[in-house]
mmCIF file of C-alpha atoms in Angstrom:
data_model
loop_
_atom_site.group_PDB
_atom_site.id
_atom_site.type_symbol
_atom_site.label_atom_id
_atom_site.label_comp_id
_atom_site.label_asym_id
_atom_site.label_seq_id
_atom_site.Cartn_x
_atom_site.Cartn_y
_atom_site.Cartn_z
ATOM 1 C CA MET Q 1 -72.184 -186.944 1.360
ATOM 2 C CA ASN Q 2 -68.314 -187.586 0.575
ATOM 3 C CA GLU Q 3 -67.830 -188.399 -3.382
ATOM 4 C CA ARG Q 4 -64.036 -188.360 -3.152
ATOM 5 C CA SER Q 5 -63.627 -190.906 -6.138
ATOM 6 C CA PHE Q 6 -65.389 -188.510 -8.202
ATOM 7 C CA ILE Q 7 -62.915 -185.659 -8.834
ATOM 8 C CA ILE Q 8 -62.023 -185.290 -12.570
ATOM 9 C CA ARG Q 9 -58.151 -185.371 -12.861
ATOM 10 C CA PRO Q 10 -55.869 -185.315 -16.124
ATOM 11 C CA MET Q 11 -53.871 -188.560 -16.486
ATOM 12 C CA THR Q 12 -50.442 -188.104 -15.542
ATOM 13 C CA SER Q 13 -47.296 -189.546 -13.841
ATOM 14 C CA GLU Q 14 -46.207 -186.313 -12.359
ATOM 15 C CA THR Q 15 -46.794 -185.717 -9.114
ATOM 16 C CA PRO Q 16 -49.499 -182.496 -8.226
ATOM 17 C CA SER Q 17 -47.586 -179.699 -7.254
ATOM 18 C CA ARG Q 18 -48.567 -178.339 -3.747
ATOM 19 C CA GLY Q 19 -50.644 -175.368 -5.411
ATOM 20 C CA GLU Q 20 -52.434 -178.243 -7.427
ATOM 21 C CA GLN Q 21 -53.150 -180.419 -4.499
ATOM 22 C CA THR Q 22 -54.270 -177.318 -2.548
ATOM 23 C CA ARG Q 23 -56.547 -176.721 -5.366
ATOM 24 C CA SER Q 24 -57.914 -180.059 -5.389
ATOM 25 C CA ALA Q 25 -58.557 -179.937 -1.765
ATOM 26 C CA ILE Q 26 -60.407 -177.044 -1.683
ATOM 27 C CA LEU Q 27 -62.987 -178.212 -4.962
ATOM 28 C CA GLN Q 28 -62.960 -181.377 -2.518
ATOM 29 C CA ALA Q 29 -64.318 -179.051 0.717
ATOM 30 C CA ALA Q 30 -66.409 -176.885 -1.255
ATOM 31 C CA HIS Q 31 -68.078 -179.612 -3.294
ATOM 32 C CA ASP Q 32 -69.252 -181.299 0.287
ATOM 33 C CA LEU Q 33 -70.042 -178.013 1.678
ATOM 34 C CA PHE Q 34 -72.394 -177.411 -1.359
ATOM 35 C CA ILE Q 35 -73.835 -180.507 -1.393
ATOM 36 C CA GLU Q 36 -74.531 -180.436 2.607
ATOM 37 C CA GLN Q 37 -75.574 -176.491 2.940
ATOM 38 C CA GLY Q 38 -76.235 -175.471 -0.380
ATOM 39 C CA TYR Q 39 -74.610 -172.506 -2.256
ATOM 40 C CA HIS Q 40 -76.025 -169.779 -0.149
ATOM 41 C CA GLY Q 41 -75.661 -171.528 3.010
ATOM 42 C CA THR Q 42 -71.892 -172.058 2.615
ATOM 43 C CA ALA Q 43 -69.291 -169.469 3.638
ATOM 44 C CA MET Q 44 -65.641 -169.152 2.118
ATOM 45 C CA ARG Q 45 -64.486 -169.181 5.755
ATOM 46 C CA GLN Q 46 -65.959 -172.396 6.167
ATOM 47 C CA ILE Q 47 -64.462 -173.812 2.843
ATOM 48 C CA ALA Q 48 -61.092 -172.695 3.950
ATOM 49 C CA GLN Q 49 -61.396 -174.931 7.226
ATOM 50 C CA ARG Q 50 -62.844 -177.992 5.836
ATOM 51 C CA ALA Q 51 -59.886 -177.669 3.156
ATOM 52 C CA GLY Q 52 -57.280 -177.373 5.726
ATOM 53 C CA ILE Q 53 -56.134 -174.209 4.911
ATOM 54 C CA ALA Q 54 -56.110 -170.371 5.975
ATOM 55 C CA LEU Q 55 -58.760 -167.957 4.472
ATOM 56 C CA GLY Q 56 -56.270 -165.803 2.775
ATOM 57 C CA GLY Q 57 -55.049 -169.067 0.925
ATOM 58 C CA LEU Q 58 -58.367 -169.831 -0.209
ATOM 59 C CA TYR Q 59 -58.313 -166.246 -1.761
ATOM 60 C CA ASN Q 60 -55.003 -167.108 -3.089
ATOM 61 C CA HIS Q 61 -56.674 -169.630 -5.466
ATOM 62 C CA PHE Q 62 -60.199 -168.255 -6.008
ATOM 63 C CA PRO Q 63 -61.398 -164.664 -5.722
ATOM 64 C CA SER Q 64 -64.873 -165.398 -4.774
ATOM 65 C CA LYS Q 65 -67.237 -168.006 -3.606
ATOM 66 C CA GLU Q 66 -68.899 -168.192 -7.077
ATOM 67 C CA ALA Q 67 -65.736 -168.665 -8.520
ATOM 68 C CA VAL Q 68 -65.132 -171.658 -6.407
ATOM 69 C CA PHE Q 69 -68.731 -173.023 -7.156
ATOM 70 C CA GLU Q 70 -67.898 -172.460 -11.163
ATOM 71 C CA ALA Q 71 -64.911 -174.606 -10.651
ATOM 72 C CA VAL Q 72 -66.686 -177.385 -8.477
ATOM 73 C CA PHE Q 73 -69.838 -177.496 -11.121
ATOM 74 C CA PHE Q 74 -67.196 -177.828 -13.924
ATOM 75 C CA ALA Q 75 -65.082 -180.652 -12.051
ATOM 76 C CA TYR Q 76 -67.847 -182.847 -10.923
ATOM 77 C CA HIS Q 77 -70.229 -182.605 -13.576
ATOM 78 C CA PRO Q 78 -70.518 -185.853 -15.474
ATOM 79 C CA TYR Q 79 -70.073 -184.562 -18.959
ATOM 80 C CA HIS Q 80 -66.527 -185.299 -18.554
ATOM 81 C CA GLU Q 81 -67.725 -189.126 -18.673
ATOM 82 C CA VAL Q 82 -71.331 -188.540 -20.798
ATOM 83 C CA LEU Q 83 -69.456 -187.381 -23.786
ATOM 84 C CA PRO Q 84 -67.143 -190.039 -24.670
ATOM 85 C CA TYR Q 85 -69.774 -192.753 -23.761
ATOM 86 C CA ILE Q 86 -72.401 -191.157 -25.966
ATOM 87 C CA GLN Q 87 -69.950 -190.723 -28.701
ATOM 88 C CA GLN Q 88 -69.259 -194.393 -28.518
ATOM 89 C CA ALA Q 89 -72.882 -195.478 -29.271
ATOM 90 C CA GLN Q 90 -73.527 -198.237 -31.343
ATOM 91 C CA GLY Q 91 -76.078 -199.702 -33.558
ATOM 92 C CA ALA Q 92 -77.079 -200.599 -36.856
ATOM 93 C CA THR Q 93 -80.431 -198.343 -36.897
ATOM 94 C CA VAL Q 94 -81.582 -195.299 -35.575
ATOM 95 C CA ASP Q 95 -83.405 -196.803 -32.681
ATOM 96 C CA GLU Q 96 -80.440 -199.227 -31.888
ATOM 97 C CA ILE Q 97 -78.339 -196.152 -31.325
ATOM 98 C CA LEU Q 98 -80.351 -193.866 -29.683
ATOM 99 C CA ARG Q 99 -81.102 -196.836 -27.371
ATOM 100 C CA ASP Q 100 -77.390 -197.315 -26.808
ATOM 101 C CA ALA Q 101 -76.540 -193.524 -26.397
ATOM 102 C CA ALA Q 102 -79.405 -193.429 -23.502
ATOM 103 C CA GLN Q 103 -78.105 -195.964 -21.983
ATOM 104 C CA ARG Q 104 -74.612 -194.947 -21.571
ATOM 105 C CA MET Q 105 -75.487 -191.367 -20.486
ATOM 106 C CA VAL Q 106 -77.916 -193.255 -17.690
ATOM 107 C CA GLU Q 107 -74.607 -195.489 -16.752
ATOM 108 C CA ALA Q 108 -72.046 -192.612 -16.772
ATOM 109 C CA VAL Q 109 -74.215 -190.734 -13.880
ATOM 110 C CA ARG Q 110 -75.551 -193.760 -12.011
ATOM 111 C CA GLY Q 111 -74.425 -193.576 -8.319
ATOM 112 C CA ARG Q 112 -73.977 -189.799 -8.744
ATOM 113 C CA PRO Q 113 -76.794 -188.141 -6.247
ATOM 114 C CA ASP Q 114 -74.294 -185.412 -5.791
ATOM 115 C CA PHE Q 115 -74.807 -184.547 -9.201
ATOM 116 C CA LEU Q 116 -78.301 -183.892 -9.109
ATOM 117 C CA ASN Q 117 -78.057 -181.859 -5.976
ATOM 118 C CA LEU Q 118 -75.205 -179.487 -7.583
ATOM 119 C CA MET Q 119 -77.838 -179.131 -10.771
ATOM 120 C CA PHE Q 120 -80.520 -177.916 -8.343
ATOM 121 C CA ILE Q 121 -78.230 -175.489 -6.623
ATOM 122 C CA GLU Q 122 -77.107 -174.280 -10.068
ATOM 123 C CA MET Q 123 -80.699 -174.095 -11.268
ATOM 124 C CA VAL Q 124 -82.541 -172.473 -8.224
ATOM 125 C CA GLU Q 125 -79.746 -170.065 -6.451
ATOM 126 C CA LEU Q 126 -77.180 -169.452 -9.625
ATOM 127 C CA LYS Q 127 -79.848 -168.921 -12.197
ATOM 128 C CA SER Q 128 -78.017 -171.635 -14.583
ATOM 129 C CA VAL Q 129 -75.473 -169.182 -15.345
ATOM 130 C CA HIS Q 130 -72.690 -171.629 -15.351
ATOM 131 C CA ALA Q 131 -74.680 -174.808 -17.062
ATOM 132 C CA GLN Q 132 -75.437 -172.522 -19.966
ATOM 133 C CA LYS Q 133 -71.820 -172.377 -20.693
ATOM 134 C CA LEU Q 134 -71.829 -176.028 -21.236
ATOM 135 C CA VAL Q 135 -73.725 -175.702 -24.307
ATOM 136 C CA ASN Q 136 -70.895 -175.257 -26.200
ATOM 137 C CA THR Q 137 -69.218 -178.550 -25.232
ATOM 138 C CA PHE Q 138 -72.570 -180.462 -25.288
ATOM 139 C CA PHE Q 139 -74.276 -179.385 -28.974
ATOM 140 C CA PRO Q 140 -71.460 -180.428 -31.146
ATOM 141 C CA VAL Q 141 -71.479 -183.655 -29.843
ATOM 142 C CA GLY Q 142 -75.269 -183.986 -30.130
ATOM 143 C CA LEU Q 143 -75.104 -182.884 -33.581
ATOM 144 C CA GLU Q 144 -72.534 -185.415 -34.257
ATOM 145 C CA ILE Q 145 -74.775 -188.263 -33.225
ATOM 146 C CA VAL Q 146 -77.570 -186.745 -35.138
ATOM 147 C CA GLY Q 147 -75.726 -186.769 -38.208
ATOM 148 C CA ARG Q 148 -74.609 -190.318 -37.823
ATOM 149 C CA LEU Q 149 -78.380 -191.027 -37.328
ATOM 150 C CA MET Q 150 -78.956 -189.349 -40.670
ATOM 151 C CA GLN Q 151 -76.252 -191.251 -42.350
ATOM 152 C CA THR Q 152 -77.583 -194.746 -40.759
ATOM 153 C CA GLU Q 153 -81.051 -194.689 -42.084
ATOM 154 C CA PRO Q 154 -81.164 -191.595 -44.493
ATOM 155 C CA GLY Q 155 -84.979 -190.253 -44.850
ATOM 156 C CA ARG Q 156 -85.886 -191.889 -41.487
ATOM 157 C CA LEU Q 157 -85.961 -188.878 -39.253
ATOM 158 C CA ARG Q 158 -88.458 -186.093 -39.738
ATOM 159 C CA PRO Q 159 -87.626 -182.757 -40.727
ATOM 160 C CA ILE Q 160 -86.875 -181.051 -37.304
ATOM 161 C CA PRO Q 161 -83.737 -178.982 -36.581
ATOM 162 C CA PRO Q 162 -81.216 -180.567 -35.434
ATOM 163 C CA PRO Q 163 -80.489 -178.780 -32.595
ATOM 164 C CA MET Q 164 -84.016 -179.193 -31.505
ATOM 165 C CA LEU Q 165 -83.468 -183.166 -31.978
ATOM 166 C CA VAL Q 166 -80.286 -182.447 -29.238
ATOM 167 C CA ARG Q 167 -82.563 -180.812 -26.897
ATOM 168 C CA SER Q 168 -85.356 -183.062 -26.870
ATOM 169 C CA PHE Q 169 -82.666 -186.224 -26.245
ATOM 170 C CA LEU Q 170 -81.107 -184.269 -23.426
ATOM 171 C CA GLY Q 171 -84.895 -183.531 -21.898
ATOM 172 C CA LEU Q 172 -85.670 -187.463 -22.170
ATOM 173 C CA PHE Q 173 -82.542 -187.919 -20.081
ATOM 174 C CA PHE Q 174 -83.487 -185.445 -17.356
ATOM 175 C CA ALA Q 175 -86.664 -186.809 -17.226
ATOM 176 C CA TYR Q 176 -85.968 -190.253 -16.729
ATOM 177 C CA PHE Q 177 -83.341 -189.269 -14.113
ATOM 178 C CA LEU Q 178 -85.272 -187.319 -12.067
ATOM 179 C CA THR Q 179 -88.055 -189.392 -11.935
ATOM 180 C CA GLU Q 180 -85.937 -192.379 -11.287
ATOM 181 C CA ILE Q 181 -84.484 -190.223 -8.316
ATOM 182 C CA ILE Q 182 -87.788 -188.696 -6.858
ATOM 183 C CA PHE Q 183 -90.254 -191.616 -7.544
ATOM 184 C CA ALA Q 184 -88.704 -194.944 -8.890
ATOM 185 C CA THR Q 185 -88.451 -196.752 -5.391
ATOM 186 C CA ALA Q 186 -92.076 -195.767 -4.377
ATOM 187 C CA GLY Q 187 -93.931 -196.674 -7.424
ATOM 188 C CA PRO Q 188 -95.435 -200.373 -8.577
ATOM 189 C CA LEU Q 189 -93.220 -202.620 -10.795
ATOM 190 C CA ASP Q 190 -94.525 -201.429 -13.610
ATOM 191 C CA PHE Q 191 -93.126 -198.060 -12.813
ATOM 192 C CA ARG Q 192 -89.546 -199.215 -12.702
ATOM 193 C CA GLN Q 193 -89.343 -202.181 -14.835
ATOM 194 C CA ASP Q 194 -87.352 -201.485 -18.301
ATOM 195 C CA ALA Q 195 -87.933 -197.741 -17.450
ATOM 196 C CA MET Q 196 -85.570 -196.312 -19.926
ATOM 197 C CA GLN Q 197 -86.368 -198.559 -22.535
ATOM 198 C CA HIS Q 198 -89.939 -197.156 -22.361
ATOM 199 C CA PHE Q 199 -88.543 -193.780 -22.179
ATOM 200 C CA VAL Q 200 -86.859 -194.029 -25.479
ATOM 201 C CA ASP Q 201 -89.588 -196.095 -27.041
ATOM 202 C CA ILE Q 202 -92.026 -192.860 -26.331
ATOM 203 C CA TYR Q 203 -89.371 -190.337 -27.356
ATOM 204 C CA LEU Q 204 -89.062 -192.416 -30.922
ATOM 205 C CA HIS Q 205 -92.481 -193.051 -31.251
ATOM 206 C CA GLY Q 206 -94.967 -191.416 -29.344
ATOM 207 C CA ILE Q 207 -97.898 -192.775 -27.056
ATOM 208 C CA LEU Q 208 -100.476 -193.049 -30.017
ATOM 209 C CA LYS Q 209 -100.792 -195.896 -32.127
ATOM 210 C CA ALA Q 210 -100.482 -196.023 -35.812
ATOM 211 C CA PRO Q 211 -103.947 -195.225 -37.357
ATOM 212 C CA VAL Q 212 -105.772 -198.155 -38.541
ATOM 213 C CA PRO Q 213 -106.070 -198.263 -42.807
ATOM 214 C CA ASP Q 214 -109.584 -197.786 -43.685
#
């Protein structure tokens, strides 16, 4: 699958140098090959051939295949879009802010099946060594949102450690995204309709009814 429109580049009016163009071609070629063949099924020689450069030229830019994958992983990971989106989440209540943040996260990765493939490669073939480096990027933003929630409705949140609130919210997102990709088209209408709203509702309120007063 060719995802050429998703390479993240800084906004600049300057023409990329030849080295920058070569690096971009390498990342595009490697991305496509990793998606098609997996990490272990892709050779450096194949990446060089797909990028249209000599194998030695590839090694001038990256010392190893893992270095190539790491560059691909960070270039194509949707955190570039997700973090600014969720920082802009709006709402007058905790419920509204979280629903808006969740919807923004979904919109940021919709149409990006390559992201899920890269995540599986990262988890299964590379033991999540690169994904762990994103923690220092994600958590400050997540903690910022938790702080906003506390200020929006003081005393509304249960005394759960803020880092765990961030982790559980990320878990909500991945649970929705995985089931959407794997099962949603095969399930009944009730399995698909307003799915994210139900996910957030369960996240906020659980599945048990409030106890009936005696």
